[in-house]
């Protein structure tokens, strides 16, 4: 897939102060979907896509469904090792920043695109705003943890989705520029779920009944880098007693292709799905099993119990009241947890604000830029 300009082609913008938004992966597209409209009312916003997620199912369909405009730049970095990918992004983002000379760079989440955008900007003396700052799993072997920690420490504006995230930053000595704004993904979800339920045919196409299936997602390196862990997850999925819908990330499919296993008829491995289809799958699942931070959070928004296939989570608040349970990759523990049902509180706490994060973020950026 290729759309947008290549690095080196300057975008001529006049008048308002210029900000660059840097995205590259599905969770960032979702966060950016709410912010770009309001940014463009007040600033000259230049959208940069690193190309970290690059095929149609992982990228273009999100731009189309979320009505995100075509990026001014597509850097087309693609896949590769962490070092290669981050290094290529640094080089190409730097050229964009040279061409555009923005007053501020906005980065999102915790991917290699986030870190590359933050480092390239800070080394050029351009202030950085980090949307979804302050998350911590305290698992330094996790690439995302390294990305988010380093990004936070070079950012001038840190927009925190929860009060816990604010406290995490304070513990690390970061006080200046820290703001509790709530979560921008909550706004996107609130706006799109009605449309998703009208348009999506994913339940009927898979012959699924509401609350009659489990949803599984696996893509984190801590799982996919170890074929034994992936095999345990596949075996576990066949023991849950209901259909398990498994949209398979390209990285995970590559690992599965090298594993010898007998797939249970209950395990339905499908290609990655669009954002709207994913919302419908999440909302109507009996339980969500995932290693994704974003999916944990979206299931929480929908009041759907989650089993997190990791030993730590950056969304520690969701563990309270039984809405989220850490099971790492222990087949027996996962099966027992799902079968007995997750308790959940009668009403889950409102941890992520009330859906007004975008307005707060743009107001703070405006005040910061004067």
mmCIF file with all atom_site columns, N, CA, C and O in Angstrom, residues 185-208:
data_model
loop_
_atom_site.group_PDB
_atom_site.id
_atom_site.type_symbol
_atom_site.label_atom_id
_atom_site.label_alt_id
_atom_site.label_comp_id
_atom_site.label_asym_id
_atom_site.label_entity_id
_atom_site.label_seq_id
_atom_site.pdbx_PDB_ins_code
_atom_site.Cartn_x
_atom_site.Cartn_y
_atom_site.Cartn_z
_atom_site.occupancy
_atom_site.B_iso_or_equiv
_atom_site.pdbx_formal_charge
_atom_site.auth_seq_id
_atom_site.auth_comp_id
_atom_site.auth_asym_id
_atom_site.auth_atom_id
_atom_site.pdbx_PDB_model_num
ATOM 1  N N  . UNK A 1 185 ? -9.363  7.063   22.973 1.00 0.00 ? 185 UNK A N  1
ATOM 2  C CA . UNK A 1 185 ? -9.979  5.889   22.353 1.00 0.00 ? 185 UNK A CA 1
ATOM 3  C C  . UNK A 1 185 ? -11.418 5.704   22.803 1.00 0.00 ? 185 UNK A C  1
ATOM 4  O O  . UNK A 1 185 ? -12.241 5.145   22.075 1.00 0.00 ? 185 UNK A O  1
ATOM 5  N N  . UNK A 1 186 ? -11.733 6.162   24.006 1.00 0.00 ? 186 UNK A N  1
ATOM 6  C CA . UNK A 1 186 ? -13.101 6.067   24.501 1.00 0.00 ? 186 UNK A CA 1
ATOM 7  C C  . UNK A 1 186 ? -14.039 6.895   23.624 1.00 0.00 ? 186 UNK A C  1
ATOM 8  O O  . UNK A 1 186 ? -15.168 6.477   23.335 1.00 0.00 ? 186 UNK A O  1
ATOM 9  N N  . UNK A 1 187 ? -13.562 8.051   23.170 1.00 0.00 ? 187 UNK A N  1
ATOM 10 C CA . UNK A 1 187 ? -14.375 8.887   22.293 1.00 0.00 ? 187 UNK A CA 1
ATOM 11 C C  . UNK A 1 187 ? -14.599 8.219   20.935 1.00 0.00 ? 187 UNK A C  1
ATOM 12 O O  . UNK A 1 187 ? -15.711 8.219   20.403 1.00 0.00 ? 187 UNK A O  1
ATOM 13 N N  . UNK A 1 188 ? -13.526 7.666   20.378 1.00 0.00 ? 188 UNK A N  1
ATOM 14 C CA . UNK A 1 188 ? -13.647 6.996   19.081 1.00 0.00 ? 188 UNK A CA 1
ATOM 15 C C  . UNK A 1 188 ? -14.642 5.852   19.163 1.00 0.00 ? 188 UNK A C  1
ATOM 16 O O  . UNK A 1 188 ? -15.518 5.686   18.308 1.00 0.00 ? 188 UNK A O  1
ATOM 17 N N  . UNK A 1 189 ? -14.502 5.043   20.210 1.00 0.00 ? 189 UNK A N  1
ATOM 18 C CA . UNK A 1 189 ? -15.388 3.898   20.382 1.00 0.00 ? 189 UNK A CA 1
ATOM 19 C C  . UNK A 1 189 ? -16.832 4.349   20.532 1.00 0.00 ? 189 UNK A C  1
ATOM 20 O O  . UNK A 1 189 ? -17.748 3.782   19.915 1.00 0.00 ? 189 UNK A O  1
ATOM 21 N N  . UNK A 1 190 ? -17.052 5.381   21.360 1.00 0.00 ? 190 UNK A N  1
ATOM 22 C CA . UNK A 1 190 ? -18.413 5.860   21.580 1.00 0.00 ? 190 UNK A CA 1
ATOM 23 C C  . UNK A 1 190 ? -19.072 6.344   20.309 1.00 0.00 ? 190 UNK A C  1
ATOM 24 O O  . UNK A 1 190 ? -20.281 6.151   20.099 1.00 0.00 ? 190 UNK A O  1
ATOM 25 N N  . UNK A 1 191 ? -18.284 6.988   19.434 1.00 0.00 ? 191 UNK A N  1
ATOM 26 C CA . UNK A 1 191 ? -18.833 7.500   18.189 1.00 0.00 ? 191 UNK A CA 1
ATOM 27 C C  . UNK A 1 191 ? -19.078 6.404   17.154 1.00 0.00 ? 191 UNK A C  1
ATOM 28 O O  . UNK A 1 191 ? -19.999 6.485   16.355 1.00 0.00 ? 191 UNK A O  1
ATOM 29 N N  . UNK A 1 192 ? -18.240 5.372   17.165 1.00 0.00 ? 192 UNK A N  1
ATOM 30 C CA . UNK A 1 192 ? -18.253 4.397   16.071 1.00 0.00 ? 192 UNK A CA 1
ATOM 31 C C  . UNK A 1 192 ? -19.053 3.135   16.347 1.00 0.00 ? 192 UNK A C  1
ATOM 32 O O  . UNK A 1 192 ? -19.368 2.397   15.404 1.00 0.00 ? 192 UNK A O  1
ATOM 33 N N  . UNK A 1 193 ? -19.382 2.849   17.600 1.00 0.00 ? 193 UNK A N  1
ATOM 34 C CA . UNK A 1 193 ? -20.030 1.568   17.877 1.00 0.00 ? 193 UNK A CA 1
ATOM 35 C C  . UNK A 1 193 ? -21.426 1.499   17.244 1.00 0.00 ? 193 UNK A C  1
ATOM 36 O O  . UNK A 1 193 ? -21.853 0.440   16.761 1.00 0.00 ? 193 UNK A O  1
ATOM 37 N N  . UNK A 1 194 ? -22.148 2.608   17.218 1.00 0.00 ? 194 UNK A N  1
ATOM 38 C CA . UNK A 1 194 ? -23.478 2.591   16.601 1.00 0.00 ? 194 UNK A CA 1
ATOM 39 C C  . UNK A 1 194 ? -23.356 2.286   15.113 1.00 0.00 ? 194 UNK A C  1
ATOM 40 O O  . UNK A 1 194 ? -24.095 1.451   14.563 1.00 0.00 ? 194 UNK A O  1
ATOM 41 N N  . UNK A 1 195 ? -22.414 2.959   14.455 1.00 0.00 ? 195 UNK A N  1
ATOM 42 C CA . UNK A 1 195 ? -22.164 2.692   13.041 1.00 0.00 ? 195 UNK A CA 1
ATOM 43 C C  . UNK A 1 195 ? -21.720 1.252   12.826 1.00 0.00 ? 195 UNK A C  1
ATOM 44 O O  . UNK A 1 195 ? -22.145 0.587   11.871 1.00 0.00 ? 195 UNK A O  1
ATOM 45 N N  . UNK A 1 196 ? -20.868 0.758   13.726 1.00 0.00 ? 196 UNK A N  1
ATOM 46 C CA . UNK A 1 196 ? -20.368 -0.614  13.600 1.00 0.00 ? 196 UNK A CA 1
ATOM 47 C C  . UNK A 1 196 ? -21.502 -1.618  13.656 1.00 0.00 ? 196 UNK A C  1
ATOM 48 O O  . UNK A 1 196 ? -21.554 -2.573  12.861 1.00 0.00 ? 196 UNK A O  1
ATOM 49 N N  . UNK A 1 197 ? -22.415 -1.419  14.578 1.00 0.00 ? 197 UNK A N  1
ATOM 50 C CA . UNK A 1 197 ? -23.520 -2.369  14.734 1.00 0.00 ? 197 UNK A CA 1
ATOM 51 C C  . UNK A 1 197 ? -24.486 -2.321  13.554 1.00 0.00 ? 197 UNK A C  1
ATOM 52 O O  . UNK A 1 197 ? -25.152 -3.305  13.247 1.00 0.00 ? 197 UNK A O  1
ATOM 53 N N  . UNK A 1 198 ? -24.545 -1.200  12.867 1.00 0.00 ? 198 UNK A N  1
ATOM 54 C CA . UNK A 1 198 ? -25.393 -1.099  11.684 1.00 0.00 ? 198 UNK A CA 1
ATOM 55 C C  . UNK A 1 198 ? -24.733 -1.742  10.468 1.00 0.00 ? 198 UNK A C  1
ATOM 56 O O  . UNK A 1 198 ? -25.382 -2.395  9.657  1.00 0.00 ? 198 UNK A O  1
ATOM 57 N N  . UNK A 1 199 ? -23.413 -1.533  10.340 1.00 0.00 ? 199 UNK A N  1
ATOM 58 C CA . UNK A 1 199 ? -22.728 -1.929  9.108  1.00 0.00 ? 199 UNK A CA 1
ATOM 59 C C  . UNK A 1 199 ? -22.098 -3.317  9.156  1.00 0.00 ? 199 UNK A C  1
ATOM 60 O O  . UNK A 1 199 ? -22.017 -4.008  8.141  1.00 0.00 ? 199 UNK A O  1
ATOM 61 N N  . UNK A 1 200 ? -21.623 -3.723  10.325 1.00 0.00 ? 200 UNK A N  1
ATOM 62 C CA . UNK A 1 200 ? -20.849 -4.964  10.392 1.00 0.00 ? 200 UNK A CA 1
ATOM 63 C C  . UNK A 1 200 ? -21.734 -6.198  10.231 1.00 0.00 ? 200 UNK A C  1
ATOM 64 O O  . UNK A 1 200 ? -22.817 -6.286  10.818 1.00 0.00 ? 200 UNK A O  1
ATOM 65 N N  . UNK A 1 201 ? -21.245 -7.148  9.454  1.00 0.00 ? 201 UNK A N  1
ATOM 66 C CA . UNK A 1 201 ? -21.926 -8.433  9.290  1.00 0.00 ? 201 UNK A CA 1
ATOM 67 C C  . UNK A 1 201 ? -21.064 -9.573  9.804  1.00 0.00 ? 201 UNK A C  1
ATOM 68 O O  . UNK A 1 201 ? -21.275 -10.738 9.448  1.00 0.00 ? 201 UNK A O  1
ATOM 69 N N  . UNK A 1 202 ? -20.101 -9.246  10.664 1.00 0.00 ? 202 UNK A N  1
ATOM 70 C CA . UNK A 1 202 ? -19.123 -10.240 11.100 1.00 0.00 ? 202 UNK A CA 1
ATOM 71 C C  . UNK A 1 202 ? -19.769 -11.366 11.894 1.00 0.00 ? 202 UNK A C  1
ATOM 72 O O  . UNK A 1 202 ? -19.389 -12.536 11.740 1.00 0.00 ? 202 UNK A O  1
ATOM 73 N N  . UNK A 1 203 ? -20.766 -11.070 12.724 1.00 0.00 ? 203 UNK A N  1
ATOM 74 C CA . UNK A 1 203 ? -21.389 -12.132 13.519 1.00 0.00 ? 203 UNK A CA 1
ATOM 75 C C  . UNK A 1 203 ? -22.143 -13.108 12.621 1.00 0.00 ? 203 UNK A C  1
ATOM 76 O O  . UNK A 1 203 ? -22.008 -14.331 12.773 1.00 0.00 ? 203 UNK A O  1
ATOM 77 N N  . UNK A 1 204 ? -22.910 -12.593 11.698 1.00 0.00 ? 204 UNK A N  1
ATOM 78 C CA . UNK A 1 204 ? -23.679 -13.481 10.816 1.00 0.00 ? 204 UNK A CA 1
ATOM 79 C C  . UNK A 1 204 ? -22.757 -14.249 9.878  1.00 0.00 ? 204 UNK A C  1
ATOM 80 O O  . UNK A 1 204 ? -22.982 -15.430 9.598  1.00 0.00 ? 204 UNK A O  1
ATOM 81 N N  . UNK A 1 205 ? -21.703 -13.600 9.396  1.00 0.00 ? 205 UNK A N  1
ATOM 82 C CA . UNK A 1 205 ? -20.799 -14.282 8.457  1.00 0.00 ? 205 UNK A CA 1
ATOM 83 C C  . UNK A 1 205 ? -20.059 -15.429 9.128  1.00 0.00 ? 205 UNK A C  1
ATOM 84 O O  . UNK A 1 205 ? -19.691 -16.411 8.467  1.00 0.00 ? 205 UNK A O  1
ATOM 85 N N  . UNK A 1 206 ? -19.841 -15.338 10.447 1.00 0.00 ? 206 UNK A N  1
ATOM 86 C CA . UNK A 1 206 ? -19.162 -16.407 11.182 1.00 0.00 ? 206 UNK A CA 1
ATOM 87 C C  . UNK A 1 206 ? -20.150 -17.293 11.945 1.00 0.00 ? 206 UNK A C  1
ATOM 88 O O  . UNK A 1 206 ? -19.734 -18.165 12.704 1.00 0.00 ? 206 UNK A O  1
ATOM 89 N N  . UNK A 1 207 ? -21.456 -17.048 11.750 1.00 0.00 ? 207 UNK A N  1
ATOM 90 C CA . UNK A 1 207 ? -22.517 -17.818 12.433 1.00 0.00 ? 207 UNK A CA 1
ATOM 91 C C  . UNK A 1 207 ? -22.335 -17.789 13.944 1.00 0.00 ? 207 UNK A C  1
ATOM 92 O O  . UNK A 1 207 ? -22.407 -18.817 14.626 1.00 0.00 ? 207 UNK A O  1
ATOM 93 N N  . UNK A 1 208 ? -22.134 -16.592 14.478 1.00 0.00 ? 208 UNK A N  1
ATOM 94 C CA . UNK A 1 208 ? -21.919 -16.414 15.916 1.00 0.00 ? 208 UNK A CA 1
ATOM 95 C C  . UNK A 1 208 ? -23.157 -15.806 16.557 1.00 0.00 ? 208 UNK A C  1
ATOM 96 O O  . UNK A 1 208 ? -23.814 -14.946 15.983 1.00 0.00 ? 208 UNK A O  1
#
